[in-house]
Amino acid sequence: MGDYKSSSTPTHEGEQHLIAAARHIMQALRSSSFLTDDLRKTLSDLESHLSAIAAITESKTQEFSEFEKRLKSAEEKVFSWESNDQIMIWDSGPVEASNYLKSIDEIQKLIQNFTSLSVDEYGKHKELFYRADSVLQLAMSRLEEELIHILVRYEQHLEPEYMSFRLSGADIVYDESFVSADEESIEEASQRNRYTNESDDYYVVDLVQPLAIPHLKSIAKAMFASNYGYEFCHSFINTRKYALDEYLVVLGVQIFSIEDVLKMEWTSLNLEIKKWSWIMKIIIRVYLASEKWLCEQILAEFGSVSSFCFLDISKATMACLLNFGEAIAMGSRRPEKLFSLLDMYEVLADLLLDIDALFMEETGSFIRIEFHELMKSLGNLSKTTFLEFGNAIATSNTSSNPFSGGGIHPLTRYVMNYIKTLTEYGRTLNFLIKDQCIEDSNPALELEDRQGIEDLFSSTFYPTAHHLLSITSTLKSSLDSRSKLYKDAALQHVFLMNNIHYMVQKVKSSKLMFFFGDEWIREHIAKVQQHATSYERATWSSVLSLLRDDNQRSHSFSKASFRERCRAFSIAFEEVYKSQTGWSIPDLELREGLQISTAQNVIQAYRTFVGRISGDISDKDVKYTVDDLEKYLFHLFEGSPRSLHHAFIRRR
Amino acid sequence: MGATDNQGSFLNRISIRRNQVVSMEGNHEQELEDLEHFQKHVADRFSDLLSPSEDFPSDPMLSIAWVRKLLDVFLCCEAEFKAVLLMGRDPSQISKPPLDRLVPEFLDRVVKALDICNAVSHGVDSVRHFQKLAEIAVSALEQRPIGDGQVRRAKKALSALVIGMAVEDKEGGGNKATERSWSFGRRSGVSAPNKERAVGHFRALSWGMSKGWSAAKQIQAMSSNLVAPKGNEASGLAQPVYIMSTIMLFVMWMLVTAIPCQERNGLMTHFPVPRNLAWAQAMIGLQEKISEEWKKKEKKGSAGLLEEMQKMEKLGQSLIEFSDSFQFPAEAEKLEEVAAQVAELAETCRKMEEGLVPLQQQIRELFHRVVRSRSEVLDVLDQGGKASAPVM
């Protein structure tokens, strides 16, 4: 550095000496006596040239020392800060900062002046040029440090609501198997946490305090004007990348390798998926949108620089977030995953426009493409998982033992709650499977369901409705074959009645109603009724036939025959009582309905019978009174087997 | 590349033949023939890489262009492998022994390879970062005549580059530590947050891979249960599964040696491939050469074997020496020497500018391709195993 300042100005002096020497020679020539006119003229021309040159040289010398003075004062400014290690310029107030920038501006102007002069004209200028270039480098280095300092000092953290991830109580993990599915956890799982619709709450924030923006802009301007744009970007990108990394740590982002994800337990994975969905929204919609805005505020004047910086700041984070999705999309198709997959898909679909806006430039297109691809793979996985759900039901017939008591099978609960939850995703599912239903017609789909589909054809929910109907069809046929496991035909009917009734209740009480339609509900209520009737026939027609008078004309029943019939009826009734008190109709209304209608038939027949025989045999031969019978009938289907035998004996 | 030319016809033949004979038993001979073709193609492709034909000017081993060729070879082999393994095949064939064990093992390796792809792709970003620093140095040193300011400017960039590479080598932790030398070299104790960042407070977050993930360990794990099929198995489908596993292991290993990558300490330098296998000869040759380089690297420390990076590192160091001793005005002789180095560095930057983005895209393509194949194989396994395996 110091070398330049002390260097003298030999070239200029040399020039002046030369001119003086030329003048000297001319004077000598002029004093000689044999000058021709021509020669004399040439000499005088030469003389005026020489004085012109001298004048220029003189002014140049003046200009030069002017330059030197200016450079020197700018240099002093830069050097004074160079020796001051402890205080930052922009911390020392706006005046200091603006003075520093002025010095830089001055140096730039000088450099421009020097370069506009032809290079070899005056070696002295060259030296000044190097001095200026050198001090400019120092100043630029300083600006970089100031830049980083300002970015860090005025960095702002996001609002607290974006800072931590809390799971609400509604986020219960969907349980994995049909068997362990108990009602409550499924019910709760179906109340999904729909933060999807809260998009209004997201807004762009100031990641750096607004008061610092003009500072940053002025630094950018100075550095780009001095051709140190690369250095600016380098420091800017790295500092902002740190800020993003730091924020990710605060958010609790953890990185998982694909191997980690594929090996993770479903419960933990499900939690990570929820976290991911939340983080994706915050990062893309709030943080990166704000980051892009910050870049634009500072760098808008420099063309594509802003989007280039933004891309470099954000791409590693984007790659990391997308990779988690990628790993999930590689996972197996298991029914319990479907909701999380659909959640992820919906999150991506929801962010699609944001991503397209953030990375709309060509340079960022690969992120856009990866994002779209990921959305496609998650969509495909959701679709196949959904479509295979029916198969899963069909192949879940593993038990060869009938389900005890004929109550509501866990499979029915699982499937119905599952599809009830699916209705929350109706729009997404429709979109995903819209091309699917024509080519794929489920043979298990029963005729009346096809009818239902026809009705729904124009409905917006058509493709999903089609598949939901096909799922319930599969469920019904699975239930049919499970019912065959009961030896008792009456229990088969109770089982089907219970399960179909449950299906109807679920449909009626939820959005499934819109997918299945009134027709389906009516038909299935009729089916329940049908099974109830069939039950009564299967259980009671033979029992009641004992009471019925086969031969209307004959009034010639013997006492013995009456007694015999009465005894046979009692035994038959006791048997029914013994087995059917163990059967279960969990729905109280349904149970009472069946009890009442059974009682009506049985009591009616029994009362007639008892009335008819009352004259012929004594009361003690009639084991049960009408009231007894009525009371006992209301013990049926409560799911705890009882015996009348015992009670009867005790009464005696 | 010659190797790709015959691929189309090979795949067509398999497809046509399988369509014709799919229902027939006893196409074993055809299958042997397919297998032989596959092995021959593998051998040809790798020997092209080991000793390219004289007619074409070749890219030096481990240069970006060469690595890209190797990835092309991988993609070709992978496509053929899939054809041999899956095309027109009855799913039950790959779900019975020994494939019921070998195929899932293969898929495990695939998953590890995918993670390596991600780590390496992240590493390419670091290399891009180095490239940008080198470009600053080039543009500063290209100015003529050269002055103090530009020399200092170049030195600053090059120091960051060299230190960054050294840190990358030791920690493989992204480009965080580069900053230390870049912007915080002089001013200490200015502001606490700056300093904290400078010393890489967040280095634990080397974005890309999870904590504790190690490329060296993944490579080790990929090779641990890799055994050449013997006896009867050698003529069956176990053979292509083994070949493809070996290719995948080799390619991933090469990428890890070439490009900065998280945790490469203890990276194996040799994996056992039986020497009597014709298809493996060229691969063994390549492996030995790269191993030599890697051992040298381990001694002197370097961010990666990628030719352009090594060159950058060497030139960077030499130019730093120049700038340390620089006095204005520079001697003409010295300047000429520097100009040559700068030109070489500029050329290296140009190659990186041209090659790194496509390389990264290619790694991504490989990633997606392997993901797709994996899911196809899983589908077939699924179909084959449906009768026995419970779905839920």
XYZ file of C-alpha atoms in Angstrom, chain B:
392
model
C -21.391 -44.549 -26.437
C -21.073 -47.930 -28.047
C -22.556 -49.680 -25.096
C -25.946 -48.105 -25.456
C -26.379 -49.063 -29.072
C -27.153 -52.677 -28.560
C -29.364 -52.075 -25.597
C -32.511 -51.355 -27.521
C -32.314 -54.519 -29.525
C -31.523 -56.559 -26.452
C -34.556 -55.283 -24.623
C -36.731 -55.796 -27.678
C -35.588 -59.358 -28.037
C -36.315 -60.159 -24.434
C -39.687 -58.569 -24.664
C -40.653 -60.370 -27.876
C -39.379 -63.695 -26.718
C -40.996 -63.470 -23.326
C -44.280 -62.601 -24.928
C -44.048 -65.671 -27.081
C -42.891 -68.174 -24.579
C -44.307 -66.833 -21.420
C -46.634 -69.750 -20.984
C -44.155 -72.397 -21.956
C -42.008 -74.266 -19.571
C -38.427 -75.003 -20.409
C -37.290 -71.653 -21.735
C -34.301 -72.099 -19.560
C -31.916 -72.013 -22.456
C -33.302 -68.738 -23.679
C -32.876 -67.389 -20.239
C -29.282 -68.478 -20.085
C -28.748 -66.674 -23.334
C -30.298 -63.468 -21.990
C -28.117 -63.739 -18.959
C -25.042 -64.195 -21.081
C -25.904 -61.136 -23.147
C -26.441 -59.133 -20.023
C -23.046 -60.134 -18.658
C -21.368 -59.374 -21.937
C -22.907 -55.913 -22.090
C -21.791 -55.215 -18.545
C -18.261 -56.317 -19.384
C -18.150 -54.225 -22.602
C -19.438 -51.108 -20.954
C -17.010 -51.204 -18.116
C -14.035 -51.958 -20.278
C -14.961 -48.919 -22.360
C -14.637 -46.891 -19.203
C -11.393 -48.528 -18.172
C -9.653 -48.254 -21.514
C -11.652 -46.293 -24.042
C -11.201 -46.992 -27.708
C -8.418 -45.105 -29.434
C -10.679 -43.364 -31.921
C -12.259 -40.943 -29.521
C -10.505 -38.451 -27.313
C -11.381 -39.734 -23.896
C -12.161 -37.990 -20.679
C -9.735 -38.640 -17.860
C -10.858 -41.045 -15.188
C -12.889 -39.381 -12.419
C -13.464 -36.222 -14.414
C -17.014 -34.923 -14.405
C -17.520 -36.148 -17.956
C -16.200 -39.592 -17.030
C -18.409 -39.834 -13.943
C -21.360 -38.953 -16.111
C -20.435 -41.738 -18.495
C -20.282 -44.159 -15.622
C -23.736 -43.079 -14.508
C -24.945 -43.665 -18.069
C -23.512 -47.145 -17.890
C -25.320 -47.698 -14.636
C -28.616 -46.579 -16.154
C -28.165 -48.896 -19.153
C -27.266 -51.874 -17.005
C -30.153 -51.139 -14.695
C -32.657 -51.117 -17.557
C -31.377 -54.437 -18.852
C -31.296 -55.919 -15.414
C -34.920 -55.062 -14.900
C -35.779 -56.652 -18.214
C -33.932 -59.830 -17.310
C -35.451 -59.990 -13.870
C -39.015 -58.916 -14.465
C -40.136 -58.648 -18.050
C -42.875 -61.077 -18.848
C -41.964 -63.193 -15.876
C -44.311 -65.146 -13.703
C -44.231 -63.372 -10.320
C -43.976 -66.632 -8.447
C -40.508 -67.141 -9.876
C -38.929 -64.382 -7.902
C -40.722 -65.171 -4.713
C -39.213 -68.581 -4.206
C -35.766 -69.477 -2.851
C -33.117 -68.265 -3.198
C -34.621 -65.124 -4.745
C -37.071 -64.641 -1.908
C -33.991 -63.755 0.136
C -31.767 -62.236 -2.524
C -34.309 -59.804 -3.947
C -35.227 -58.208 -0.604
C -31.511 -57.946 0.167
C -31.072 -56.251 -3.174
C -33.868 -53.826 -2.354
C -32.187 -53.000 0.948
C -29.085 -52.069 -0.988
C -31.233 -49.957 -3.292
C -32.528 -47.928 -0.360
C -28.992 -47.347 0.876
C -27.959 -46.303 -2.613
C -30.795 -43.768 -2.666
C -29.531 -42.155 0.509
C -26.051 -42.052 -0.959
C -27.445 -40.355 -4.068
C -28.954 -37.672 -1.849
C -25.752 -37.163 0.100
C -23.712 -36.965 -3.091
C -26.153 -34.585 -4.708
C -25.759 -32.383 -1.673
C -22.002 -32.714 -2.186
C -22.327 -31.461 -5.752
C -23.812 -28.292 -4.291
C -20.651 -27.876 -2.244
C -18.585 -28.311 -5.375
C -20.697 -25.649 -7.069
C -19.933 -23.416 -4.158
C -16.194 -24.007 -4.630
C -16.592 -23.288 -8.300
C -18.087 -19.891 -7.543
C -15.170 -19.012 -5.303
C -12.729 -20.095 -7.986
C -14.567 -17.932 -10.497
C -14.054 -14.889 -8.312
C -10.346 -15.654 -8.216
C -10.186 -16.176 -11.964
C -11.918 -12.926 -12.777
C -9.616 -11.053 -10.382
C -6.414 -12.615 -11.668
C -7.362 -12.309 -15.321
C -7.068 -8.533 -15.113
C -3.995 -7.170 -16.809
C -1.730 -5.792 -15.684
C -2.309 -7.199 -12.306
C -2.493 -5.072 -9.174
C -2.469 -5.472 -5.454
C -6.211 -5.134 -4.959
C -7.163 -7.891 -7.359
C -4.470 -10.192 -6.016
C -5.843 -9.767 -2.537
C -9.340 -10.306 -3.827
C -8.269 -13.539 -5.468
C -6.419 -14.685 -2.404
C -9.429 -14.189 -0.203
C -11.596 -16.319 -2.483
C -8.961 -18.999 -2.901
C -8.272 -19.250 0.820
C -11.960 -19.778 1.432
C -11.922 -22.384 -1.312
C -8.963 -24.335 0.029
C -10.043 -24.223 3.645
C -13.579 -25.109 2.621
C -12.321 -28.136 0.775
C -10.239 -29.233 3.729
C -13.200 -28.917 6.051
C -15.397 -30.710 3.569
C -12.899 -33.505 3.581
C -12.754 -33.755 7.340
C -16.367 -33.222 8.181
C -18.290 -33.426 4.982
C -20.522 -30.866 6.584
C -21.714 -28.654 3.818
C -20.020 -25.366 3.161
C -20.503 -23.840 6.563
C -16.931 -23.606 7.653
C -15.852 -21.892 4.486
C -17.303 -18.774 5.952
C -14.885 -18.703 8.785
C -12.044 -17.915 6.518
C -14.175 -15.902 4.184
C -15.628 -13.166 6.231
C -14.471 -13.470 9.765
C -10.794 -13.760 9.253
C -9.816 -10.375 10.581
C -12.384 -8.896 12.786
C -12.763 -10.809 15.988
C -15.103 -9.990 18.782
C -17.213 -7.658 16.732
C -20.574 -9.199 17.263
C -21.389 -12.333 19.105
C -23.942 -13.815 16.723
C -21.595 -13.381 13.816
C -18.915 -15.193 15.610
C -21.164 -17.972 16.692
C -22.175 -18.551 13.143
C -18.656 -18.252 12.013
C -17.507 -21.142 14.086
C -20.247 -23.219 12.591
C -22.585 -23.398 15.505
C -25.085 -25.067 13.265
C -22.762 -27.437 11.625
C -24.676 -30.308 13.170
C -27.260 -29.452 10.571
C -25.363 -30.372 7.517
C -28.542 -30.238 5.543
C -29.102 -33.253 3.475
C -28.480 -36.192 5.708
C -29.453 -37.174 9.201
C -27.068 -36.903 12.077
C -24.769 -39.840 12.357
C -25.403 -40.970 8.822
C -22.181 -42.176 7.282
C -21.497 -42.793 3.633
C -18.665 -45.144 4.541
C -20.956 -47.234 6.717
C -23.640 -47.374 4.070
C -21.151 -48.625 1.515
C -19.942 -51.173 4.030
C -23.503 -52.308 4.679
C -24.244 -52.591 0.964
C -21.358 -54.967 0.558
C -21.747 -56.967 3.760
C -24.036 -59.704 2.518
C -23.047 -59.568 -1.105
C -21.886 -63.018 -2.110
C -21.436 -64.403 -5.597
C -23.928 -67.184 -6.298
C -22.445 -70.618 -6.464
C -23.356 -73.925 -8.041
C -26.846 -74.161 -9.479
C -27.700 -70.645 -8.438
C -24.961 -69.207 -10.630
C -26.927 -70.004 -13.760
C -30.221 -68.697 -12.441
C -31.665 -65.300 -11.633
C -29.438 -65.049 -8.589
C -26.650 -64.139 -10.979
C -28.090 -60.909 -12.461
C -29.192 -59.841 -8.982
C -25.615 -60.285 -7.854
C -24.214 -58.471 -10.899
C -26.532 -55.524 -10.483
C -25.799 -55.315 -6.769
C -22.103 -55.222 -7.532
C -22.526 -52.520 -10.162
C -24.610 -50.470 -7.792
C -22.094 -50.886 -5.007
C -19.266 -49.912 -7.310
C -21.010 -46.844 -8.703
C -22.046 -45.613 -5.262
C -18.565 -46.196 -3.916
C -17.064 -44.286 -6.823
C -19.449 -41.364 -6.230
C -18.516 -41.260 -2.567
C -14.812 -41.153 -3.380
C -15.255 -38.500 -6.057
C -17.637 -36.029 -4.478
C -17.712 -34.549 -0.972
C -20.034 -36.584 1.121
C -21.040 -36.884 4.747
C -18.685 -39.034 6.794
C -16.312 -40.947 4.580
C -13.878 -41.965 7.273
C -12.939 -45.586 6.951
C -14.407 -45.921 3.499
C -13.522 -49.347 2.211
C -10.962 -49.412 -0.536
C -11.631 -52.877 -1.725
C -14.691 -55.022 -2.049
C -14.491 -58.627 -2.956
C -15.481 -59.465 -6.495
C -14.363 -62.906 -7.647
C -11.593 -62.458 -10.192
C -12.723 -65.308 -12.387
C -15.903 -63.556 -13.477
C -15.528 -62.196 -16.985
C -17.998 -59.332 -16.552
C -16.184 -58.086 -13.461
C -12.673 -57.752 -14.899
C -12.922 -54.157 -16.057
C -14.745 -53.163 -12.910
C -11.985 -54.667 -10.800
C -9.461 -52.702 -12.872
C -11.317 -49.459 -12.274
C -11.717 -50.205 -8.633
C -7.990 -50.750 -8.215
C -7.158 -47.491 -9.936
C -9.645 -45.507 -7.912
C -8.497 -47.206 -4.714
C -4.952 -46.085 -5.415
C -6.155 -42.515 -5.816
C -8.232 -42.755 -2.681
C -5.304 -44.006 -0.617
C -3.225 -41.083 -1.848
C -6.066 -38.774 -1.001
C -6.402 -40.139 2.474
C -2.776 -39.353 3.072
C -2.805 -35.795 1.912
C -6.426 -34.942 2.593
C -8.695 -33.756 -0.166
C -12.357 -33.084 -0.629
C -12.831 -35.642 -3.343
C -11.245 -37.484 -6.195
C -13.215 -35.621 -8.826
C -10.552 -34.579 -11.275
C -11.750 -31.003 -11.559
C -11.777 -30.627 -7.807
C -8.276 -31.963 -7.407
C -7.107 -29.573 -10.066
C -8.916 -26.702 -8.421
C -7.357 -27.525 -5.104
C -3.869 -27.743 -6.549
C -4.172 -24.545 -8.584
C -5.795 -22.794 -5.673
C -2.890 -23.598 -3.416
C -0.341 -22.553 -5.976
C -2.105 -19.270 -6.665
C -2.328 -18.545 -2.965
C 1.436 -18.941 -2.803
C 1.744 -16.530 -5.677
C -0.462 -13.975 -4.016
C 1.407 -14.314 -0.738
C 4.645 -13.383 -2.421
C 3.110 -10.871 -4.797
C 4.861 -7.527 -5.062
C 3.890 -4.811 -7.415
C 4.891 -4.761 -10.182
C 5.130 -8.485 -10.794
C 7.946 -10.030 -12.770
C 7.013 -10.897 -16.304
C 8.133 -14.483 -15.979
C 6.120 -15.042 -12.845
C 3.133 -13.405 -14.484
C 3.301 -15.745 -17.413
C 3.315 -18.736 -15.129
C 0.369 -17.358 -13.182
C -1.502 -16.580 -16.366
C -1.177 -20.210 -17.401
C -2.489 -21.378 -14.051
C -5.340 -18.924 -14.151
C -6.244 -20.118 -17.619
C -6.242 -23.679 -16.354
C -8.411 -22.723 -13.394
C -10.771 -20.901 -15.740
C -10.966 -24.002 -17.899
C -11.717 -26.114 -14.828
C -14.463 -23.703 -13.817
C -15.857 -23.900 -17.310
C -15.975 -27.699 -17.127
C -17.735 -27.480 -13.787
C -20.153 -24.894 -15.098
C -20.957 -27.175 -17.995
C -20.940 -30.460 -16.154
C -22.068 -30.105 -12.556
C -25.697 -29.233 -13.137
C -26.177 -32.072 -15.627
C -24.329 -34.377 -13.237
C -26.666 -33.456 -10.453
C -29.643 -33.979 -12.742
C -28.274 -37.340 -13.727
C -27.884 -38.388 -10.094
C -31.477 -37.327 -9.633
C -32.528 -39.325 -12.680
C -30.724 -42.339 -11.323
C -32.504 -41.799 -8.032
C -35.933 -41.689 -9.613
C -35.183 -44.611 -11.890
C -34.083 -46.765 -8.993
C -37.145 -45.745 -6.989
C -39.381 -46.798 -9.874
C -37.632 -50.110 -10.342
C -37.847 -50.805 -6.659
C -41.579 -50.294 -6.672
C -41.954 -52.499 -9.752
C -40.000 -55.268 -8.065
C -42.066 -54.826 -4.913
C -45.247 -55.104 -6.962
C -44.081 -58.357 -8.454
C -43.027 -59.664 -5.052
C -46.426 -58.637 -3.809
C -48.215 -60.541 -6.542
C -46.011 -63.539 -6.064
C -46.425 -63.599 -2.349
C -50.071 -62.717 -2.177
C -51.329 -66.196 -1.488
C -49.137 -66.661 1.542
C -48.634 -63.224 3.018
C -51.369 -61.638 5.081
C -52.284 -58.267 3.730
C -53.219 -56.659 6.977
